PDB file of C-alpha atoms in Angstrom:
ATOM      1  CA  MET D   1      -7.546 -67.958   1.773  1.00 42.00           C
ATOM      2  CA  ALA D   2     -10.350 -66.781  -0.529  1.00 45.00           C
ATOM      3  CA  ASP D   3      -9.751 -66.304  -4.260  1.00 43.00           C
ATOM      4  CA  GLN D   4     -10.639 -62.770  -5.461  1.00 39.00           C
ATOM      5  CA  PRO D   5     -11.269 -62.046  -9.133  1.00 47.00           C
ATOM      6  CA  THR D   6      -8.738 -59.203  -9.074  1.00 61.00           C
ATOM      7  CA  LEU D   7      -5.050 -60.104  -9.160  1.00 74.00           C
ATOM      8  CA  LEU D   8      -4.935 -63.532  -7.527  1.00 79.00           C
ATOM      9  CA  THR D   9      -7.190 -65.287 -10.039  1.00 79.00           C
ATOM     10  CA  PRO D  10      -5.157 -64.446 -13.181  1.00 81.00           C
ATOM     11  CA  VAL D  11      -1.932 -65.228 -11.319  1.00 83.00           C
ATOM     12  CA  LEU D  12      -3.242 -68.657 -10.340  1.00 83.00           C
ATOM     13  CA  ASN D  13      -4.328 -69.266 -13.930  1.00 84.00           C
ATOM     14  CA  ARG D  14      -0.739 -68.710 -15.021  1.00 86.00           C
ATOM     15  CA  LEU D  15       0.494 -70.992 -12.228  1.00 86.00           C
ATOM     16  CA  ARG D  16      -1.860 -73.830 -13.133  1.00 89.00           C
ATOM     17  CA  ARG D  17       0.905 -76.381 -13.825  1.00 92.00           C
ATOM     18  CA  PRO D  18       2.987 -75.884 -10.637  1.00 90.00           C
ATOM     19  CA  LEU D  19      -0.220 -75.639  -8.631  1.00 90.00           C
ATOM     20  CA  THR D  20      -1.453 -78.958 -10.052  1.00 91.00           C
ATOM     21  CA  LEU D  21       1.894 -80.631  -9.326  1.00 94.00           C
ATOM     22  CA  THR D  22       1.882 -79.296  -5.775  1.00 93.00           C
ATOM     23  CA  TRP D  23      -1.648 -80.578  -5.304  1.00 94.00           C
ATOM     24  CA  ALA D  24      -0.634 -84.004  -6.649  1.00 94.00           C
ATOM     25  CA  GLY D  25       2.298 -83.979  -4.242  1.00 93.00           C
ATOM     26  CA  LEU D  26      -0.058 -83.316  -1.342  1.00 94.00           C
ATOM     27  CA  ILE D  27      -2.185 -86.271  -2.417  1.00 95.00           C
ATOM     28  CA  ALA D  28       0.874 -88.535  -2.633  1.00 94.00           C
ATOM     29  CA  GLU D  29       2.093 -87.306   0.742  1.00 94.00           C
ATOM     30  CA  ARG D  30      -1.193 -88.131   2.446  1.00 94.00           C
ATOM     31  CA  VAL D  31      -1.548 -91.485   0.685  1.00 95.00           C
ATOM     32  CA  VAL D  32       1.914 -92.542   1.886  1.00 94.00           C
ATOM     33  CA  ARG D  33       1.244 -91.412   5.445  1.00 94.00           C
ATOM     34  CA  ALA D  34      -2.187 -93.046   5.609  1.00 94.00           C
ATOM     35  CA  PHE D  35      -1.528 -96.332   3.809  1.00 95.00           C
ATOM     36  CA  TRP D  36       2.097 -97.242   4.541  1.00 95.00           C
ATOM     37  CA  GLN D  37       0.949-100.078   6.818  1.00 94.00           C
ATOM     38  CA  LEU D  38      -1.228-101.454   4.018  1.00 96.00           C
ATOM     39  CA  TRP D  39       1.488-101.701   1.413  1.00 94.00           C
ATOM     40  CA  THR D  40       3.895-103.033   4.041  1.00 95.00           C
ATOM     41  CA  VAL D  41       1.511-105.918   4.762  1.00 95.00           C
ATOM     42  CA  VAL D  42       1.009-106.466   1.014  1.00 96.00           C
ATOM     43  CA  ALA D  43       4.788-106.660   0.543  1.00 95.00           C
ATOM     44  CA  VAL D  44       5.143-109.177   3.386  1.00 94.00           C
ATOM     45  CA  VAL D  45       2.375-111.406   1.992  1.00 94.00           C
ATOM     46  CA  ALA D  46       3.781-111.206  -1.545  1.00 93.00           C
ATOM     47  CA  THR D  47       7.251-112.079  -0.244  1.00 92.00           C
ATOM     48  CA  ALA D  48       5.912-115.155   1.537  1.00 90.00           C
ATOM     49  CA  VAL D  49       4.104-116.364  -1.588  1.00 88.00           C
ATOM     50  CA  LEU D  50       6.983-115.678  -3.995  1.00 88.00           C
ATOM     51  CA  THR D  51       9.474-117.530  -1.799  1.00 86.00           C
ATOM     52  CA  GLY D  52       7.175-120.542  -1.466  1.00 81.00           C
ATOM     53  CA  LEU D  53       6.798-120.196   2.291  1.00 84.00           C
ATOM     54  CA  PRO D  54       3.205-121.552   2.383  1.00 82.00           C
ATOM     55  CA  TRP D  55       4.384-124.847   0.878  1.00 78.00           C
ATOM     56  CA  ALA D  56       6.663-125.427   3.861  1.00 79.00           C
ATOM     57  CA  PHE D  57       3.784-125.767   6.337  1.00 82.00           C
ATOM     58  CA  SER D  58       0.739-127.905   6.813  1.00 82.00           C
ATOM     59  CA  PHE D  59      -2.628-127.093   5.287  1.00 83.00           C
ATOM     60  CA  GLU D  60      -4.005-125.885   8.630  1.00 86.00           C
ATOM     61  CA  VAL D  61      -1.069-123.556   9.267  1.00 88.00           C
ATOM     62  CA  VAL D  62      -1.357-122.103   5.764  1.00 87.00           C
ATOM     63  CA  TRP D  63      -5.053-121.356   6.215  1.00 91.00           C
ATOM     64  CA  GLY D  64      -4.317-119.773   9.570  1.00 92.00           C
ATOM     65  CA  GLY D  65      -1.718-117.571   7.904  1.00 92.00           C
ATOM     66  CA  ILE D  66      -4.172-116.612   5.158  1.00 93.00           C
ATOM     67  CA  LEU D  67      -6.729-115.619   7.786  1.00 95.00           C
ATOM     68  CA  LEU D  68      -4.201-113.506   9.697  1.00 95.00           C
ATOM     69  CA  ALA D  69      -2.993-111.859   6.479  1.00 94.00           C
ATOM     70  CA  ALA D  70      -6.560-111.025   5.448  1.00 95.00           C
ATOM     71  CA  MET D  71      -7.303-109.525   8.855  1.00 96.00           C
ATOM     72  CA  ALA D  72      -4.097-107.456   8.733  1.00 95.00           C
ATOM     73  CA  LEU D  73      -4.915-106.185   5.236  1.00 96.00           C
ATOM     74  CA  ILE D  74      -8.455-105.218   6.199  1.00 96.00           C
ATOM     75  CA  ALA D  75      -7.304-103.492   9.396  1.00 96.00           C
ATOM     76  CA  ALA D  76      -4.582-101.553   7.552  1.00 95.00           C
ATOM     77  CA  ALA D  77      -7.013-100.511   4.810  1.00 96.00           C
ATOM     78  CA  ILE D  78      -9.611 -99.301   7.321  1.00 96.00           C
ATOM     79  CA  TRP D  79      -7.002 -97.404   9.350  1.00 96.00           C
ATOM     80  CA  GLY D  80      -5.635 -95.760   6.215  1.00 95.00           C
ATOM     81  CA  ALA D  81      -9.086 -94.786   4.957  1.00 95.00           C
ATOM     82  CA  ARG D  82      -9.865 -93.134   8.281  1.00 95.00           C
ATOM     83  CA  GLN D  83      -6.561 -91.241   8.304  1.00 93.00           C
ATOM     84  CA  PHE D  84      -6.653 -90.035   4.704  1.00 95.00           C
ATOM     85  CA  ARG D  85      -8.024 -86.581   3.957  1.00 94.00           C
ATOM     86  CA  TRP D  86      -8.307 -85.326   0.390  1.00 95.00           C
ATOM     87  CA  PRO D  87      -6.328 -82.055   0.106  1.00 93.00           C
ATOM     88  CA  ARG D  88      -8.197 -78.933  -0.950  1.00 93.00           C
ATOM     89  CA  ARG D  89      -7.005 -76.542  -3.630  1.00 91.00           C
ATOM     90  CA  ALA D  90      -6.526 -73.846  -1.003  1.00 90.00           C
ATOM     91  CA  GLU D  91      -4.054 -76.122   0.804  1.00 92.00           C
ATOM     92  CA  ALA D  92      -1.992 -76.491  -2.359  1.00 92.00           C
ATOM     93  CA  ILE D  93      -1.981 -72.701  -2.793  1.00 89.00           C
ATOM     94  CA  ALA D  94      -0.882 -72.250   0.820  1.00 90.00           C
ATOM     95  CA  ARG D  95       1.888 -74.854   0.346  1.00 92.00           C
ATOM     96  CA  MET D  96       3.258 -72.954  -2.658  1.00 90.00           C
ATOM     97  CA  ASP D  97       2.902 -69.591  -0.915  1.00 87.00           C
ATOM     98  CA  ALA D  98       4.773 -70.800   2.170  1.00 87.00           C
ATOM     99  CA  VAL D  99       8.062 -71.176   0.266  1.00 87.00           C
ATOM    100  CA  LEU D 100       7.859 -67.796  -1.497  1.00 86.00           C
ATOM    101  CA  PRO D 101       9.414 -64.701   0.134  1.00 87.00           C
ATOM    102  CA  GLY D 102       6.764 -62.382   1.498  1.00 84.00           C
ATOM    103  CA  HIS D 103       3.928 -64.847   0.844  1.00 85.00           C
ATOM    104  CA  PRO D 104       2.817 -63.083  -2.341  1.00 86.00           C
ATOM    105  CA  LEU D 105      -0.186 -65.316  -3.041  1.00 85.00           C
ATOM    106  CA  ALA D 106      -1.710 -64.440   0.309  1.00 82.00           C
ATOM    107  CA  ALA D 107      -0.940 -60.775  -0.335  1.00 79.00           C
ATOM    108  CA  LEU D 108      -2.665 -60.877  -3.712  1.00 81.00           C
ATOM    109  CA  ALA D 109      -5.776 -62.276  -2.054  1.00 78.00           C
ATOM    110  CA  ASP D 110      -5.943 -59.281   0.299  1.00 74.00           C
ATOM    111  CA  ALA D 111      -8.025 -56.204  -0.379  1.00 72.00           C
ATOM    112  CA  GLN D 112      -7.077 -52.643   0.480  1.00 70.00           C
ATOM    113  CA  ALA D 113      -8.627 -51.968   3.872  1.00 67.00           C
ATOM    114  CA  ILE D 114      -7.896 -48.256   4.377  1.00 71.00           C
ATOM    115  CA  GLY D 115      -7.207 -45.308   2.162  1.00 64.00           C
ATOM    116  CA  ARG D 116      -9.352 -46.471  -0.712  1.00 68.00           C
ATOM    117  CA  ASP D 117     -10.268 -42.880  -1.524  1.00 69.00           C
ATOM    118  CA  ASP D 118      -6.723 -41.592  -1.118  1.00 71.00           C
ATOM    119  CA  PRO D 119      -4.813 -41.501  -4.451  1.00 75.00           C
ATOM    120  CA  ALA D 120      -1.472 -41.827  -2.656  1.00 78.00           C
ATOM    121  CA  SER D 121      -2.648 -44.859  -0.713  1.00 75.00           C
ATOM    122  CA  GLN D 122      -4.032 -46.406  -3.877  1.00 74.00           C
ATOM    123  CA  ALA D 123      -0.734 -45.874  -5.682  1.00 80.00           C
ATOM    124  CA  LEU D 124       1.176 -47.422  -2.795  1.00 80.00           C
ATOM    125  CA  TRP D 125      -1.203 -50.386  -2.765  1.00 74.00           C
ATOM    126  CA  ARG D 126      -0.857 -50.914  -6.513  1.00 77.00           C
ATOM    127  CA  ALA D 127       2.937 -50.831  -6.196  1.00 83.00           C
ATOM    128  CA  HIS D 128       2.757 -53.396  -3.410  1.00 77.00           C
ATOM    129  CA  GLN D 129       0.467 -55.631  -5.471  1.00 77.00           C
ATOM    130  CA  GLY D 130       2.807 -55.312  -8.447  1.00 79.00           C
ATOM    131  CA  ARG D 131       5.784 -56.507  -6.378  1.00 84.00           C
ATOM    132  CA  MET D 132       3.739 -59.421  -5.067  1.00 83.00           C
ATOM    133  CA  THR D 133       2.676 -60.324  -8.609  1.00 83.00           C
ATOM    134  CA  ASP D 134       6.322 -60.423  -9.726  1.00 82.00           C
ATOM    135  CA  ARG D 135       7.228 -62.660  -6.788  1.00 83.00           C
ATOM    136  CA  ALA D 136       4.255 -64.934  -7.383  1.00 83.00           C
ATOM    137  CA  ALA D 137       5.288 -65.391 -11.011  1.00 82.00           C
ATOM    138  CA  LYS D 138       8.403 -67.202  -9.760  1.00 83.00           C
ATOM    139  CA  ALA D 139       6.370 -69.839  -7.926  1.00 85.00           C
ATOM    140  CA  ALA D 140       7.314 -73.454  -8.632  1.00 87.00           C
ATOM    141  CA  ALA D 141       5.873 -76.808  -7.677  1.00 89.00           C
ATOM    142  CA  VAL D 142       6.693 -77.833  -4.113  1.00 90.00           C
ATOM    143  CA  GLU D 143       8.030 -81.338  -3.562  1.00 90.00           C
ATOM    144  CA  PRO D 144       5.957 -83.524  -1.241  1.00 90.00           C
ATOM    145  CA  ASP D 145       7.333 -84.605   2.114  1.00 88.00           C
ATOM    146  CA  LEU D 146       7.206 -88.400   1.872  1.00 89.00           C
ATOM    147  CA  LYS D 147       9.250 -89.064   5.007  1.00 89.00           C
ATOM    148  CA  ILE D 148       7.353 -91.151   7.564  1.00 89.00           C
ATOM    149  CA  SER D 149      10.196 -92.175   9.847  1.00 87.00           C
ATOM    150  CA  ASN D 150       8.305 -90.727  12.803  1.00 88.00           C
ATOM    151  CA  ARG D 151       5.433 -93.114  12.024  1.00 90.00           C
ATOM    152  CA  ASP D 152       7.674 -96.119  11.294  1.00 90.00           C
ATOM    153  CA  PRO D 153      10.717 -95.685  13.560  1.00 89.00           C
ATOM    154  CA  PHE D 154      11.882 -99.287  13.043  1.00 91.00           C
ATOM    155  CA  GLY D 155      11.856 -99.074   9.238  1.00 90.00           C
ATOM    156  CA  LEU D 156       9.409-101.951   8.797  1.00 91.00           C
ATOM    157  CA  ARG D 157       8.405-100.660   5.362  1.00 92.00           C
ATOM    158  CA  TYR D 158      11.997-100.853   4.138  1.00 93.00           C
ATOM    159  CA  ILE D 159      12.423-104.379   5.488  1.00 94.00           C
ATOM    160  CA  ALA D 160       9.228-105.464   3.725  1.00 94.00           C
ATOM    161  CA  LEU D 161      10.261-103.846   0.431  1.00 93.00           C
ATOM    162  CA  LEU D 162      13.738-105.384   0.625  1.00 94.00           C
ATOM    163  CA  GLY D 163      12.208-108.807   1.223  1.00 92.00           C
ATOM    164  CA  LEU D 164       9.868-108.328  -1.743  1.00 92.00           C
ATOM    165  CA  LEU D 165      12.746-107.263  -3.983  1.00 92.00           C
ATOM    166  CA  LEU D 166      14.781-110.335  -3.031  1.00 90.00           C
ATOM    167  CA  ALA D 167      11.738-112.569  -3.528  1.00 88.00           C
ATOM    168  CA  VAL D 168      11.158-111.177  -7.019  1.00 87.00           C
ATOM    169  CA  MET D 169      14.831-111.641  -7.920  1.00 86.00           C
ATOM    170  CA  PHE D 170      15.456-115.037  -6.353  1.00 82.00           C
ATOM    171  CA  GLY D 171      12.046-116.474  -5.431  1.00 72.00           C
ATOM    172  CA  SER D 172      11.423-120.002  -6.661  1.00 63.00           C
ATOM    173  CA  VAL D 173       7.772-119.424  -7.584  1.00 59.00           C
ATOM    174  CA  LEU D 174       8.484-117.033 -10.462  1.00 57.00           C
ATOM    175  CA  ARG D 175      11.445-119.094 -11.641  1.00 56.00           C
ATOM    176  CA  ASP D 176      10.256-122.681 -11.277  1.00 53.00           C
ATOM    177  CA  GLY D 177       6.560-122.451 -10.450  1.00 54.00           C
ATOM    178  CA  PRO D 178       5.066-123.459  -7.077  1.00 54.00           C
ATOM    179  CA  PRO D 179       7.559-125.412  -4.947  1.00 50.00           C
ATOM    180  CA  ALA D 180       7.082-129.083  -4.233  1.00 48.00           C
ATOM    181  CA  LEU D 181       4.972-129.987  -1.273  1.00 46.00           C
ATOM    182  CA  PRO D 182       6.924-130.722   1.913  1.00 46.00           C
ATOM    183  CA  GLY D 183       7.937-134.204   2.900  1.00 45.00           C
ATOM    184  CA  PRO D 184       9.269-137.221   0.964  1.00 46.00           C
ATOM    185  CA  GLY D 185       8.175-137.325  -2.618  1.00 47.00           C
ATOM    186  CA  GLY D 186       6.999-133.740  -2.566  1.00 50.00           C
ATOM    187  CA  THR D 187       7.631-133.289  -6.277  1.00 51.00           C
ATOM    188  CA  ALA D 188       5.590-136.330  -7.030  1.00 47.00           C
ATOM    189  CA  LEU D 189       2.751-135.141  -4.815  1.00 48.00           C
ATOM    190  CA  ALA D 190       2.658-131.833  -6.595  1.00 51.00           C
ATOM    191  CA  SER D 191       2.255-133.558  -9.984  1.00 53.00           C
ATOM    192  CA  GLY D 192      -0.280-136.201  -8.891  1.00 51.00           C
ATOM    193  CA  PRO D 193      -0.338-139.764  -7.509  1.00 50.00           C
ATOM    194  CA  THR D 194       2.886-141.755  -8.016  1.00 79.00           C
ATOM    195  CA  TRP D 195       5.102-144.268  -6.272  1.00 79.00           C
ATOM    196  CA  GLU D 196       8.651-145.253  -5.391  1.00 83.00           C
ATOM    197  CA  GLY D 197      10.092-148.723  -4.869  1.00 86.00           C
ATOM    198  CA  TRP D 198      13.301-150.371  -3.692  1.00 88.00           C
ATOM    199  CA  VAL D 199      14.596-153.945  -3.660  1.00 89.00           C
ATOM    200  CA  GLU D 200      17.165-154.832  -0.996  1.00 91.00           C
ATOM    201  CA  PRO D 201      18.884-158.182  -1.614  1.00 90.00           C
ATOM    202  CA  PRO D 202      19.918-160.198   1.450  1.00 90.00           C
ATOM    203  CA  ALA D 203      23.075-158.924   3.087  1.00 87.00           C
ATOM    204  CA  TYR D 204      25.006-162.141   2.404  1.00 89.00           C
ATOM    205  CA  THR D 205      24.751-161.598  -1.359  1.00 87.00           C
ATOM    206  CA  GLY D 206      26.663-158.307  -1.275  1.00 85.00           C
ATOM    207  CA  LEU D 207      24.427-156.986  -4.035  1.00 88.00           C
ATOM    208  CA  PRO D 208      23.391-153.327  -4.092  1.00 88.00           C
ATOM    209  CA  SER D 209      19.850-152.140  -3.579  1.00 87.00           C
ATOM    210  CA  LEU D 210      17.797-151.464  -6.697  1.00 87.00           C
ATOM    211  CA  TYR D 211      15.624-148.408  -7.247  1.00 86.00           C
ATOM    212  CA  LEU D 212      12.643-149.737  -9.159  1.00 84.00           C
ATOM    213  CA  ASN D 213      11.654-146.389 -10.675  1.00 82.00           C
ATOM    214  CA  ASP D 214      14.865-146.413 -12.729  1.00 82.00           C
ATOM    215  CA  ILE D 215      14.275-149.903 -14.132  1.00 84.00           C
ATOM    216  CA  ASP D 216      11.934-150.624 -17.037  1.00 84.00           C
ATOM    217  CA  ALA D 217      12.993-154.190 -17.852  1.00 84.00           C
ATOM    218  CA  GLN D 218      12.154-157.410 -16.011  1.00 86.00           C
ATOM    219  CA  ILE D 219      14.576-158.185 -13.178  1.00 86.00           C
ATOM    220  CA  THR D 220      15.563-161.237 -11.173  1.00 87.00           C
ATOM    221  CA  VAL D 221      16.480-160.881  -7.525  1.00 88.00           C
ATOM    222  CA  PRO D 222      17.709-163.380  -4.917  1.00 89.00           C
ATOM    223  CA  GLU D 223      15.172-165.139  -2.738  1.00 86.00           C
ATOM    224  CA  GLY D 224      14.651-163.307   0.536  1.00 86.00           C
ATOM    225  CA  SER D 225      15.051-159.853  -0.985  1.00 88.00           C
ATOM    226  CA  ARG D 226      13.068-157.134   0.720  1.00 89.00           C
ATOM    227  CA  VAL D 227      10.750-155.038  -1.463  1.00 87.00           C
ATOM    228  CA  THR D 228       9.708-151.601  -0.199  1.00 87.00           C
ATOM    229  CA  LEU D 229       7.002-149.589  -1.948  1.00 85.00           C
ATOM    230  CA  ARG D 230       5.978-146.060  -1.097  1.00 83.00           C
ATOM    231  CA  LEU D 231       2.770-144.648  -2.593  1.00 80.00           C
ATOM    232  CA  TYR D 232       2.072-140.914  -2.859  1.00 76.00           C
ATOM    233  CA  GLY D 233      -1.298-139.310  -3.496  1.00 69.00           C
ATOM    234  CA  GLU D 234      -4.876-139.519  -2.317  1.00 70.00           C
ATOM    235  CA  VAL D 235      -5.898-142.624  -0.419  1.00 71.00           C
ATOM    236  CA  GLY D 236      -7.070-145.227  -2.923  1.00 70.00           C
ATOM    237  CA  ALA D 237      -5.591-143.453  -5.949  1.00 71.00           C
ATOM    238  CA  LEU D 238      -2.947-146.202  -6.316  1.00 75.00           C
ATOM    239  CA  SER D 239      -3.006-149.916  -5.547  1.00 77.00           C
ATOM    240  CA  VAL D 240      -0.449-152.735  -5.607  1.00 77.00           C
ATOM    241  CA  ILE D 241      -1.022-156.100  -7.273  1.00 78.00           C
ATOM    242  CA  GLU D 242       1.660-158.738  -6.642  1.00 76.00           C
ATOM    243  CA  SER D 243       1.963-162.527  -6.473  1.00 73.00           C
ATOM    244  CA  VAL D 244       5.274-163.171  -4.749  1.00 71.00           C
ATOM    245  CA  SER D 245       4.333-162.768  -1.098  1.00 68.00           C
ATOM    246  CA  GLY D 246       1.570-163.793   1.238  1.00 62.00           C
ATOM    247  CA  PRO D 247      -1.649-161.837   1.683  1.00 58.00           C
ATOM    248  CA  VAL D 248      -1.215-158.469   3.389  1.00 57.00           C
ATOM    249  CA  ARG D 249      -3.690-155.953   4.729  1.00 56.00           C
ATOM    250  CA  ASP D 250      -4.441-152.771   2.763  1.00 54.00           C
ATOM    251  CA  VAL D 251      -2.051-149.959   3.565  1.00 51.00           C
ATOM    252  CA  ALA D 252      -3.282-146.391   3.204  1.00 51.00           C
ATOM    253  CA  ALA D 253      -1.462-144.287   0.662  1.00 46.00           C
ATOM    254  CA  THR D 254       1.038-141.802   2.002  1.00 45.00           C
ATOM    255  CA  THR D 255      -0.373-138.294   1.681  1.00 43.00           C
TER     256      THR D 255
END
């Protein structure tokens, strides 16, 4: 459709706002259709992070997941960039014209082909153009078609968005910070090297076990009690000095 500086141009000047909104709708429509895989992958990755999922696996598994997520993001971005086409102004005009009775915008772009020298034909043409101008004046912005169910028949985008919403509402990362690392003493590992200790008196004494981390004062225990220490942190970050048992070999810290 070619703009002619006769009737169509001033009509389009008056329709600048609905035309701009229709054009913006076309852009949104094509962005959604081209990049829905990208924001679906982003939602899945964000959900995993917000729920603390990476902290439930080993370092190697986490790095493998990061690599897969990066590859998925890059692939989705490249696919979307190849699919996206920036809409032209003529496409926005055609979208508006398609919902108007008689397609007045297309009619206003036409030129009289026959009877240009015939006064009756000219009068008839002017009357026709006047009717089309009145119809075109009623043009409104056309809503974009954001439905992509034919491209995502299983609703993966909705599942990803629902997961992200739940993660934002109930995820432990936003509420409490990064979760503790997996395994015994995970909270301690997350905050740095630390230890735990227990003393188990001999069974014949009937005395309960003691948790050393809860005791600050000096204690006395029966002979033959079993002392268990568990160290958390980097190897060599903590050491044990004691004088109540025989020499023992160095034991690597639990990591």
